[in-house]
PDB file of C-alpha atoms and ligand atoms in Angstrom:
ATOM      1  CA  UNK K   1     108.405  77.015  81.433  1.00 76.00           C
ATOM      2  CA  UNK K   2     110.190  74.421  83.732  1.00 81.00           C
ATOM      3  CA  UNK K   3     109.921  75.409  87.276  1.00 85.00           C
ATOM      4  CA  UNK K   4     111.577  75.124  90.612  1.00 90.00           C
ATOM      5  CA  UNK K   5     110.258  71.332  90.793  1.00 88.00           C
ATOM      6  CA  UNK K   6     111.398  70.314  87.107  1.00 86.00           C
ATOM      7  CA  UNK K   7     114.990  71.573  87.589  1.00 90.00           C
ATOM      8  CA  UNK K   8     115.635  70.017  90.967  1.00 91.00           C
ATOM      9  CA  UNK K   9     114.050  66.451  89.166  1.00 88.00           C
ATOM     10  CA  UNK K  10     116.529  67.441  86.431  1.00 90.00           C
ATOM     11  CA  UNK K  11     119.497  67.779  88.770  1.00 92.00           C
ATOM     12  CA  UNK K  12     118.667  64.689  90.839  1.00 89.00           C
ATOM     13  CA  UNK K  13     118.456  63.066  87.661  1.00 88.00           C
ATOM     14  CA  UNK K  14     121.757  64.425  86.332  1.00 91.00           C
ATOM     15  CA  UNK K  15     123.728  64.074  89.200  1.00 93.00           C
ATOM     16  CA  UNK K  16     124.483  60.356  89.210  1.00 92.00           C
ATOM     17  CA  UNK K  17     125.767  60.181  86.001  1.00 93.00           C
ATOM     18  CA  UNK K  18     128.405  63.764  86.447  1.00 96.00           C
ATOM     19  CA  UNK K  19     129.632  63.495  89.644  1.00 97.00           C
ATOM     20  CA  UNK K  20     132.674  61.982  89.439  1.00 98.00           C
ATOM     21  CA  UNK K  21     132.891  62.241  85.849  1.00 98.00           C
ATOM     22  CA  UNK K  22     135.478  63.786  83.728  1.00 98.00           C
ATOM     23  CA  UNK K  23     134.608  66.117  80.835  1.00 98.00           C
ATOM     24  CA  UNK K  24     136.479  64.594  77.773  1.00 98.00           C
ATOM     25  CA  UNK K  25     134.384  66.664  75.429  1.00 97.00           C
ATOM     26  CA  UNK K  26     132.385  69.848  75.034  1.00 97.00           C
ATOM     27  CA  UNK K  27     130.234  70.477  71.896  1.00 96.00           C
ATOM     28  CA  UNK K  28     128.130  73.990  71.071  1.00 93.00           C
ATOM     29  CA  UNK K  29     126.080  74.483  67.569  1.00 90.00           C
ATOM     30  CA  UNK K  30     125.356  77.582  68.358  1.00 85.00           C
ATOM     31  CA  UNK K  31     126.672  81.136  69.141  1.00 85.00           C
ATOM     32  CA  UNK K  32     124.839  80.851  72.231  1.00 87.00           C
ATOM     33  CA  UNK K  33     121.227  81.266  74.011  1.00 88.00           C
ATOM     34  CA  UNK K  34     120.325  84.041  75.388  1.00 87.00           C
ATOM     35  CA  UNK K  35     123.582  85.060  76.204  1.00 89.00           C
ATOM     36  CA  UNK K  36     126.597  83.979  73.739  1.00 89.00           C
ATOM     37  CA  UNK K  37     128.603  80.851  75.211  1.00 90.00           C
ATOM     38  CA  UNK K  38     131.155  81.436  77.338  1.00 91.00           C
ATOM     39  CA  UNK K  39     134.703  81.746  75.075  1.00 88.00           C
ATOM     40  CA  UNK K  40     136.992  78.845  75.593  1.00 93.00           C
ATOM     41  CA  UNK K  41     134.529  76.667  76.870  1.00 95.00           C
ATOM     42  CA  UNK K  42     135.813  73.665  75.278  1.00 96.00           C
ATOM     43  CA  UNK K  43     139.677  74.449  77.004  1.00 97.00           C
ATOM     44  CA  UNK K  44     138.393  75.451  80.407  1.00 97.00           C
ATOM     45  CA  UNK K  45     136.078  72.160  80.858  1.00 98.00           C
ATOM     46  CA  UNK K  46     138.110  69.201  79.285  1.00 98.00           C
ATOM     47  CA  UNK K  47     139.865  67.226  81.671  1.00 98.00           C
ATOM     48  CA  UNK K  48     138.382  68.334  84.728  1.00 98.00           C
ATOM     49  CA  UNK K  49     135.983  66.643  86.900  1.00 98.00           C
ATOM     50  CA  UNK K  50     132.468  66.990  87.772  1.00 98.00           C
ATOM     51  CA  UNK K  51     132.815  67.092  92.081  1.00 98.00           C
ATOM     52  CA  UNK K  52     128.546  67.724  92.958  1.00 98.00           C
ATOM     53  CA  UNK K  53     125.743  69.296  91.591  1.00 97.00           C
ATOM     54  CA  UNK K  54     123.752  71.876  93.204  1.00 97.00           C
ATOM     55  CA  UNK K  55     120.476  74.342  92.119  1.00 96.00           C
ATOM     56  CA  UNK K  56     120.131  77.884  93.301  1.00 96.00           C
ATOM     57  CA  UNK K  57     116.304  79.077  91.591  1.00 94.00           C
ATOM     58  CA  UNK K  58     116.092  77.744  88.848  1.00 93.00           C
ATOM     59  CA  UNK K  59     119.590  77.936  88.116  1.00 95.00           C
ATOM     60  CA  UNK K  60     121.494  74.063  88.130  1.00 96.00           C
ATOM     61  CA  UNK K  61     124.921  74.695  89.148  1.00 97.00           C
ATOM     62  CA  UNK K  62     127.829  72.247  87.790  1.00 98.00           C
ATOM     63  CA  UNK K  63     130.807  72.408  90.470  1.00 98.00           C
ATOM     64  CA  UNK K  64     134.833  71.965  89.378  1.00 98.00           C
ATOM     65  CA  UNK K  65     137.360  72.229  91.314  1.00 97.00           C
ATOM     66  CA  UNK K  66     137.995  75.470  89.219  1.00 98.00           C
ATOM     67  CA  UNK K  67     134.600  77.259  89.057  1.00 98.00           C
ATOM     68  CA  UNK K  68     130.746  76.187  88.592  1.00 98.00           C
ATOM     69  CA  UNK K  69     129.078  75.760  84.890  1.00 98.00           C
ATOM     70  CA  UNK K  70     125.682  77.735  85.552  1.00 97.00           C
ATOM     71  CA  UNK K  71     122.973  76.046  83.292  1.00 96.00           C
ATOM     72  CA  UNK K  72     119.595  77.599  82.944  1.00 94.00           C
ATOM     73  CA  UNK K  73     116.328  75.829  81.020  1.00 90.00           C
ATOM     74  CA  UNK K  74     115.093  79.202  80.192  1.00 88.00           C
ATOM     75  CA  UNK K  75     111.354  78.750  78.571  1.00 84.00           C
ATOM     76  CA  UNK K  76     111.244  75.701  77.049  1.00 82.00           C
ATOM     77  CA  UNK K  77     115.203  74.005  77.330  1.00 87.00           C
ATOM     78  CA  UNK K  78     115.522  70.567  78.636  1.00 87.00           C
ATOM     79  CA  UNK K  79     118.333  68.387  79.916  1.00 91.00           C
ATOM     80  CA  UNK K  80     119.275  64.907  79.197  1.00 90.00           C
ATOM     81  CA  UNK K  81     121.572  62.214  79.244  1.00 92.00           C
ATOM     82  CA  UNK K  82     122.675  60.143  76.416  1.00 92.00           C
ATOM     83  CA  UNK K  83     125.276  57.975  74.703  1.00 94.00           C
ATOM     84  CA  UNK K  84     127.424  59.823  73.304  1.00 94.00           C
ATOM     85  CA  UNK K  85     126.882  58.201  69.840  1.00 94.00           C
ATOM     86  CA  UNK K  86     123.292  59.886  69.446  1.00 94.00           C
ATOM     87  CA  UNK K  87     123.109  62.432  66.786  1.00 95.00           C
ATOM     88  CA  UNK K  88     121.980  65.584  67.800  1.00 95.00           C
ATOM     89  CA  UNK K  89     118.801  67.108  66.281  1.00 93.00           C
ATOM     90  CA  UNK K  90     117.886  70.581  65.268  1.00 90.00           C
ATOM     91  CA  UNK K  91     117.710  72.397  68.965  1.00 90.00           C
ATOM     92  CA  UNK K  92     120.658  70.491  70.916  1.00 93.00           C
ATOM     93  CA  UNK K  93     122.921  73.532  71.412  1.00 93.00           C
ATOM     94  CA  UNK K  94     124.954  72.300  74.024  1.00 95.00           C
ATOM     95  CA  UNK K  95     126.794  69.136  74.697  1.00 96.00           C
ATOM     96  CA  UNK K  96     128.976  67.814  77.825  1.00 97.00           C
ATOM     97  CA  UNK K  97     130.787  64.730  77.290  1.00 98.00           C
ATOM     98  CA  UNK K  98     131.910  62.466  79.302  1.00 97.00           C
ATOM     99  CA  UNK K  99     132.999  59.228  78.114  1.00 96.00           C
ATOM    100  CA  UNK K 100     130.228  57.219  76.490  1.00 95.00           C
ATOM    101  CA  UNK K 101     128.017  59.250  77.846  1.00 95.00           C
ATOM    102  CA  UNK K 102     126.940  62.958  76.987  1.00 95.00           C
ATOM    103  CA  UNK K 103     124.940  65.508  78.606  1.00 96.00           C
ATOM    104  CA  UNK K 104     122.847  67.359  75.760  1.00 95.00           C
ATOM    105  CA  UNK K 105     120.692  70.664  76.510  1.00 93.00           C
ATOM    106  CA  UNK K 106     118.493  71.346  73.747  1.00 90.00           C
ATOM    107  CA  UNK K 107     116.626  74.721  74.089  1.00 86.00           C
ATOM    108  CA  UNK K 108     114.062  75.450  70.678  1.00 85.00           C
ATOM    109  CA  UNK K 109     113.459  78.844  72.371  1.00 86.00           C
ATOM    110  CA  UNK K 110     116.945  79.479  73.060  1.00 86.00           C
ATOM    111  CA  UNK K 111     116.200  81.358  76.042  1.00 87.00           C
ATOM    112  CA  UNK K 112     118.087  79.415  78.323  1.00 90.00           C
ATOM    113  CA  UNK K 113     122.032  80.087  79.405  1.00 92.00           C
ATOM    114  CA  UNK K 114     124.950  77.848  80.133  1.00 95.00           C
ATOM    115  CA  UNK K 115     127.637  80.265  81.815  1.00 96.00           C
ATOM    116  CA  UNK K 116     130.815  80.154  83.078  1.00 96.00           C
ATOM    117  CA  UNK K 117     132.318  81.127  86.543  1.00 97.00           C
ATOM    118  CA  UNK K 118     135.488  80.796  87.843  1.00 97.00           C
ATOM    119  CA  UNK K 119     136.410  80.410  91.126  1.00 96.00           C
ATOM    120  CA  UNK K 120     139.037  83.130  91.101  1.00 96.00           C
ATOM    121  CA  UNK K 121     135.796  85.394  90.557  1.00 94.00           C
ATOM    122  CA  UNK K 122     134.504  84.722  94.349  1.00 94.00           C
ATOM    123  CA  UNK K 123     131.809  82.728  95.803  1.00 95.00           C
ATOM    124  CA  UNK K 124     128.817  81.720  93.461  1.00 94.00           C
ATOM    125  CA  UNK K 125     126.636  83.075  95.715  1.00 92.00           C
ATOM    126  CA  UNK K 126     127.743  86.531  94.034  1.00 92.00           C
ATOM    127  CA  UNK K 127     127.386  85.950  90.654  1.00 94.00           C
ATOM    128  CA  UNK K 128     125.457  88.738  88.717  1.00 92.00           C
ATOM    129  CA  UNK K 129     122.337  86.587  88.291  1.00 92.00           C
ATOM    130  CA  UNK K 130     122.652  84.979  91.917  1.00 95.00           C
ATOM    131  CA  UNK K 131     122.886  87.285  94.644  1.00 94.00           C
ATOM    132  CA  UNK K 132     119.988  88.919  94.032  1.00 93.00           C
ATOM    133  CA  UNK K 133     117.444  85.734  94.519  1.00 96.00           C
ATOM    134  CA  UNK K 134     115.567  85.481  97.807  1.00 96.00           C
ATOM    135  CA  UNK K 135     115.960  82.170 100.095  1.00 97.00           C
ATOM    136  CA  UNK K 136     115.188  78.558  98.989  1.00 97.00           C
ATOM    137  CA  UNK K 137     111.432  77.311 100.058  1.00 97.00           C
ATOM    138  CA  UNK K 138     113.048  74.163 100.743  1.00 96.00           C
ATOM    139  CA  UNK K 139     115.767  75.540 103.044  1.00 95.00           C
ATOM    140  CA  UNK K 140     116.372  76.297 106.872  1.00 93.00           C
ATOM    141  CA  UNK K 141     115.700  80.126 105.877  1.00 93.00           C
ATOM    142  CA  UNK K 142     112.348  79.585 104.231  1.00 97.00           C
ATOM    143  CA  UNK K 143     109.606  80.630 107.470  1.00 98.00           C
ATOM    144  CA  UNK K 144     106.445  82.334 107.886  1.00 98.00           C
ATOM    145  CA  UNK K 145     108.819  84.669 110.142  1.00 98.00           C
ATOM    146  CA  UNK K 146     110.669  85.360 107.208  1.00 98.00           C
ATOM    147  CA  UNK K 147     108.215  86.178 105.187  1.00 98.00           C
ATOM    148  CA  UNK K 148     106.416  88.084 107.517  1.00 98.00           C
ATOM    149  CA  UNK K 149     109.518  90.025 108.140  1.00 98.00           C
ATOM    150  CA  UNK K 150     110.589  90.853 104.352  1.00 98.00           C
ATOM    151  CA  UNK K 151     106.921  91.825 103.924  1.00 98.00           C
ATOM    152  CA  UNK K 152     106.646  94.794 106.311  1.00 98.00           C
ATOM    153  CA  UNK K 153     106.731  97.579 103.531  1.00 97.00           C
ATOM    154  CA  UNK K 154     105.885  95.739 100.558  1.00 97.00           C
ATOM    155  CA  UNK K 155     102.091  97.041  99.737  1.00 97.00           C
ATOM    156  CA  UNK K 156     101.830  94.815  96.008  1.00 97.00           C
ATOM    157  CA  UNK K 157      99.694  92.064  96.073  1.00 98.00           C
ATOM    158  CA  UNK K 158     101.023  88.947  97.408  1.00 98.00           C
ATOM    159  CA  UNK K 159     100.971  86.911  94.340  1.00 98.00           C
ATOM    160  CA  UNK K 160     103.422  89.120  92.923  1.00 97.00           C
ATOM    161  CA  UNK K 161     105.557  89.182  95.662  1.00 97.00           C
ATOM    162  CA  UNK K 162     105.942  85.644  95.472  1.00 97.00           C
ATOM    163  CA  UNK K 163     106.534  86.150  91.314  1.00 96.00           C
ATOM    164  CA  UNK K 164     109.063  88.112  91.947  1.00 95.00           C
ATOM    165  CA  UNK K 165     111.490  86.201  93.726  1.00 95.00           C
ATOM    166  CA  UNK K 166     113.395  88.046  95.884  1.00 96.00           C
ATOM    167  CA  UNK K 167     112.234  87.010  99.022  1.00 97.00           C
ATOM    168  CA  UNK K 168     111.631  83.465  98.218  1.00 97.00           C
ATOM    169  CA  UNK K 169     112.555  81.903  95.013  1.00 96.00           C
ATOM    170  CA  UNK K 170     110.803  79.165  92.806  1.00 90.00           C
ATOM    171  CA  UNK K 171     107.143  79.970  93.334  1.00 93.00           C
ATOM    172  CA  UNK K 172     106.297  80.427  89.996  1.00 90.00           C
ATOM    173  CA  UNK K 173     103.029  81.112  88.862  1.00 92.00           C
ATOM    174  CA  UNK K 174     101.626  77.962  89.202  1.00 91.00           C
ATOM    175  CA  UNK K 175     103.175  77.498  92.927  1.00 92.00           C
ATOM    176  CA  UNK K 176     101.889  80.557  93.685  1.00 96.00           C
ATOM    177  CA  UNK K 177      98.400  80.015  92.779  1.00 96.00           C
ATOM    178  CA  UNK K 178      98.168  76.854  94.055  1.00 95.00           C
ATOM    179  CA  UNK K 179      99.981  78.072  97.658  1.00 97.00           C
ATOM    180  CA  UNK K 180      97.252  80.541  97.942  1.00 98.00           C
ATOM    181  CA  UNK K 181      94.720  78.572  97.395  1.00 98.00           C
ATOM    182  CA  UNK K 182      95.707  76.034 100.531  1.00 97.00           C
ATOM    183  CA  UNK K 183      96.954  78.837 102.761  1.00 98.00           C
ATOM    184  CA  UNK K 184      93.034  80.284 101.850  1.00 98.00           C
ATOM    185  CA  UNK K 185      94.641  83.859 101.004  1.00 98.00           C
ATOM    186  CA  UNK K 186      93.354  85.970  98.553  1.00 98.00           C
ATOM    187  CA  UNK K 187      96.251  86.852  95.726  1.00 98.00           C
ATOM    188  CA  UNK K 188      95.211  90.330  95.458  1.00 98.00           C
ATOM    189  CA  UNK K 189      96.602  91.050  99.543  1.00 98.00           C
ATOM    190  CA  UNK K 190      98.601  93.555 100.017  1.00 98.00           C
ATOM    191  CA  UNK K 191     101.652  91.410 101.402  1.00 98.00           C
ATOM    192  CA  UNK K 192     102.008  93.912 103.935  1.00 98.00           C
ATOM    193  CA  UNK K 193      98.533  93.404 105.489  1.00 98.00           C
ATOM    194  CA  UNK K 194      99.287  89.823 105.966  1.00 98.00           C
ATOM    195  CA  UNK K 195     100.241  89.029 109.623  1.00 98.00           C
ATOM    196  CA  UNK K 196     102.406  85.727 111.044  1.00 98.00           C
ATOM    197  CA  UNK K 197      99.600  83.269 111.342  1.00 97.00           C
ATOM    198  CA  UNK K 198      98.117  83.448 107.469  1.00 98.00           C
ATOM    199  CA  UNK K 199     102.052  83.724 106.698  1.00 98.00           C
ATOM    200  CA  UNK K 200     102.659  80.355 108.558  1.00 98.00           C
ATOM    201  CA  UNK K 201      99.802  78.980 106.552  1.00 98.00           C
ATOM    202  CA  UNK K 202     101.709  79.993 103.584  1.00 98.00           C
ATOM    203  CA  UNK K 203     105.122  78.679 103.957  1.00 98.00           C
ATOM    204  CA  UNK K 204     103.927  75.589 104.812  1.00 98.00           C
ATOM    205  CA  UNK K 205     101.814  75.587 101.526  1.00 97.00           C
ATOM    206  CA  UNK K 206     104.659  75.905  99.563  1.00 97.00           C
ATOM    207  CA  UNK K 207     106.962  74.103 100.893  1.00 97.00           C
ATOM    208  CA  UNK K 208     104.436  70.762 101.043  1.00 95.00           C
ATOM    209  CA  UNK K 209     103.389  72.121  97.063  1.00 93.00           C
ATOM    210  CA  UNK K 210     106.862  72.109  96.000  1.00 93.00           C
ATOM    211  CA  UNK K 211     108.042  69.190  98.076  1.00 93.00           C
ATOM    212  CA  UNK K 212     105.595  67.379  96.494  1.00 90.00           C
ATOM    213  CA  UNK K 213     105.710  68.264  93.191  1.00 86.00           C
ATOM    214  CA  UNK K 214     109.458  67.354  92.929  1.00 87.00           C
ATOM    215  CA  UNK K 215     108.640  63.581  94.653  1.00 84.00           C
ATOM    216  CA  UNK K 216     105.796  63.309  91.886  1.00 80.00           C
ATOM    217  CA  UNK K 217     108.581  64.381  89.683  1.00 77.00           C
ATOM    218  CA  UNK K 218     111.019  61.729  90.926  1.00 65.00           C
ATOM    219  CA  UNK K 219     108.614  59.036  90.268  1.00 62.00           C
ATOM    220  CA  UNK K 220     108.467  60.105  86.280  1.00 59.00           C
ATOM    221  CA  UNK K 221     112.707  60.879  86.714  1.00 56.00           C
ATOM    222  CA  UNK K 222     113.553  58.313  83.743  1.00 53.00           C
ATOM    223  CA  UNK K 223     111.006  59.345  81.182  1.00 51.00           C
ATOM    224  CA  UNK K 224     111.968  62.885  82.148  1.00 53.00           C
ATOM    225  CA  UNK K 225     115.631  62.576  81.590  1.00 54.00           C
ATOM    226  CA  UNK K 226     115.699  59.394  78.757  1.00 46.00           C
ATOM    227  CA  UNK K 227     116.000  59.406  75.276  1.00 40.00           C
ATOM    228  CA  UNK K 228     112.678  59.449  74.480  1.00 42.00           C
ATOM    229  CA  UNK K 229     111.583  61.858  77.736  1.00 49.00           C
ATOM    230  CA  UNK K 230     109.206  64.487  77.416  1.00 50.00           C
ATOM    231  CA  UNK K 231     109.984  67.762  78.859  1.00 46.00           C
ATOM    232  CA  UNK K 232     107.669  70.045  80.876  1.00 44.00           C
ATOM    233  CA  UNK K 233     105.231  70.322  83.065  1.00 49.00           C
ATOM    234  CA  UNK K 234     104.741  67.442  85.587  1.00 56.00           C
ATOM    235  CA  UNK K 235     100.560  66.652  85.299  1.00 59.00           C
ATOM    236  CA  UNK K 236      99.269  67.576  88.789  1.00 67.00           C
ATOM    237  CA  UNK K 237      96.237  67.330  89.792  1.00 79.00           C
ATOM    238  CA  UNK K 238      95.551  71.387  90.411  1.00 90.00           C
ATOM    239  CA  UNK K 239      93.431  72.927  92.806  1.00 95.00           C
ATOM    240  CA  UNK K 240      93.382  76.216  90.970  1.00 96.00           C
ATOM    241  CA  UNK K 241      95.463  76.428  87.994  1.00 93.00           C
ATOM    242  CA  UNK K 242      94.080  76.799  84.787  1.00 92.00           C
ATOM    243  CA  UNK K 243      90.601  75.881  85.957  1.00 95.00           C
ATOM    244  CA  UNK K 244      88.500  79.141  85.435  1.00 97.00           C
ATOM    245  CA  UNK K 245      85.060  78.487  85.997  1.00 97.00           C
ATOM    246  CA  UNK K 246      85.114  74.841  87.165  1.00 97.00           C
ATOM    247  CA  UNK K 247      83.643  74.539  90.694  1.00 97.00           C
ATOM    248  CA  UNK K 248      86.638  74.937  93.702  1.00 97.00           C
ATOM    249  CA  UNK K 249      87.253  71.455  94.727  1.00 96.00           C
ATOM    250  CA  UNK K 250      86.330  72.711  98.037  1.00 97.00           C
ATOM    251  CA  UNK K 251      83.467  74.859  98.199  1.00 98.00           C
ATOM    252  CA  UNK K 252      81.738  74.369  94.248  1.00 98.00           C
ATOM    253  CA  UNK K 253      82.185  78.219  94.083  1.00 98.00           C
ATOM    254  CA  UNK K 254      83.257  78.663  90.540  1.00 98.00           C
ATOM    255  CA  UNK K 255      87.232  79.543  90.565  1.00 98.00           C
ATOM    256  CA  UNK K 256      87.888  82.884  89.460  1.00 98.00           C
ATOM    257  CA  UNK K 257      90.569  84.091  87.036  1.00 98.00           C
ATOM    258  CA  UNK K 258      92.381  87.345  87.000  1.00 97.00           C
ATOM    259  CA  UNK K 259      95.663  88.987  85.323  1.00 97.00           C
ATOM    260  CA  UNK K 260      98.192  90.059  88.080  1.00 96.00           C
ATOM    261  CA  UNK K 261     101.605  91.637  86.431  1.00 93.00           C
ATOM    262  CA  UNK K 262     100.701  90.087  82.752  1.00 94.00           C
ATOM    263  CA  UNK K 263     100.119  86.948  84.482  1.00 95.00           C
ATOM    264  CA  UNK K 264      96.998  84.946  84.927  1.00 96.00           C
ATOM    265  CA  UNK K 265      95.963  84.365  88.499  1.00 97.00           C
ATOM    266  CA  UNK K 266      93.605  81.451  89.560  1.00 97.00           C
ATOM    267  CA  UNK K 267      91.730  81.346  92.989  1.00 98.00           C
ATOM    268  CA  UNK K 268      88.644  80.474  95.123  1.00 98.00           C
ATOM    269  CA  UNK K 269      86.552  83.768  95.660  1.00 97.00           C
ATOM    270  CA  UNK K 270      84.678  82.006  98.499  1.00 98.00           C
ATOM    271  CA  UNK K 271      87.731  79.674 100.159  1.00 98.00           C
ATOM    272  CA  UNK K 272      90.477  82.780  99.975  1.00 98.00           C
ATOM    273  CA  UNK K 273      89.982  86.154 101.693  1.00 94.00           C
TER     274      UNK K 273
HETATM  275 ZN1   ZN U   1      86.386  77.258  97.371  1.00 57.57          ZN
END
């Protein structure tokens, strides 16, 4: 499932060939994803120009003058940019054309969403499937004080705090694991028992995990959004994740897996308490 990192190295990607651009052409082979396309889409996009780009989550946000195209890689979509001449194959659901060049989301899963909002509608910041999402790690609101603060009454275990994204967003499970692991917390702390020191451990964790997993992504950028890219996760070399049983690359104690929410958990017995 693309993550935080892989749709900002999307976007960055993206952006230089959009903004500025004006949609001549939109194409959709589908009835929709997981929601059906928005009606009209064709009418309300042609002619009108791409001004920025811009993420909220996981969410990469189009901007018109008119409204903001909401594009979402669900489980398994990815995002790239082509000439416009390229057939599309059996998953590319959604085309945005501009000139020679096309924007093609193709999405086996279907999962994923590309939505409609129109200015008239308010601020983007409200949409339905916006304003409930916590700050951005990467952000001026992102702080151990915030944390610390939001945390006060929430007695689940931190890892799933972090899952669930309304205090923070993009610290998927991965993130998560891997956060712990370098801010030496166990995952299975209540949030609310953590005070502002281990909490200043932790937002610096994630912000240097994410930070850094979007410059590793950077450096793979043209593969990732090319013709012949491949989509998903970025290879990183993990402290945690997915290494059950393998000694910590800290301490040699074996790393211990567990299911938190339906989702598997990774850590260091010995280097988080
Ligand atoms: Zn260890």
């Amino acid at each position: 499932m693309p993550e935080l990192p892989e749709v900002e190295v999307t976007r960055r990607g993206v952006a230089p060939h959009l903004e500025g651009q004006v949609v001549t052409g939109v194409a959709l082979r589908h009835t929709g994803l997981r929601w059906p396309f928005p009606a009209a889409l064709a009418q309300t996009l042609v002619g009108h120009t791409v001004r920025s780009t811009g993420r909220r989550g996981k969410y990469l946000l189009l901007n018109f003058d008119h409204g903001t195209l909401i594009i979402h890689l669900g489980m398994s979509g990815h995002l790239r940019i082509l000439p416009s001449d390229v057939p599309p194959k059996k998953h590319d659901h959604f085309d945005l054309e501009t000139g020679s060049q096309l924007l093609r989301l193709s999405d086996p899963r279907r999962f994923g969403a590309v939505l409609w909002h129109a200015a008239e509608e308010g601020s983007i910041e409200n949409h339905l499937l916006l304003r409930t999402l916590g700050v951005e790690p990467l952000e001026a609101g992102f702080s151990a004080q915030w944390l610390y603060q939001q945390t006060r009454k929430r007695s689940s275990a931190i890892k799933q705090v972090l899952l669930a994204g309304d205090i923070v967003v993009g610290v998927g499970n991965i993130y998560a694991s891997e956060s712990l692991f370098q801010a030496r917390i166990n995952p299975r702390t209540p949030a609310h028992r953590i005070g502002l020191a281990r909490y200043e451990r932790l937002a610096e964790a994630i912000r240097q995990i994410l930070a850094a997993a979007i410059e590793q992504g950077g450096s793979t950028l043209k593969d990732f959004i090319g013709v012949n890219g491949q989509s998903g996760y970025f290879q990183q070399n993990y402290f945690t994740y997915a290494r059950a049983g393998e000694p910590c690359r800290i301490c040699k104690t074996p790393i211990r897996q567990i299911v938190q929410g339906q989702r598997s958990t990774f850590y260091c017995p010995n280097c988080q308490k």
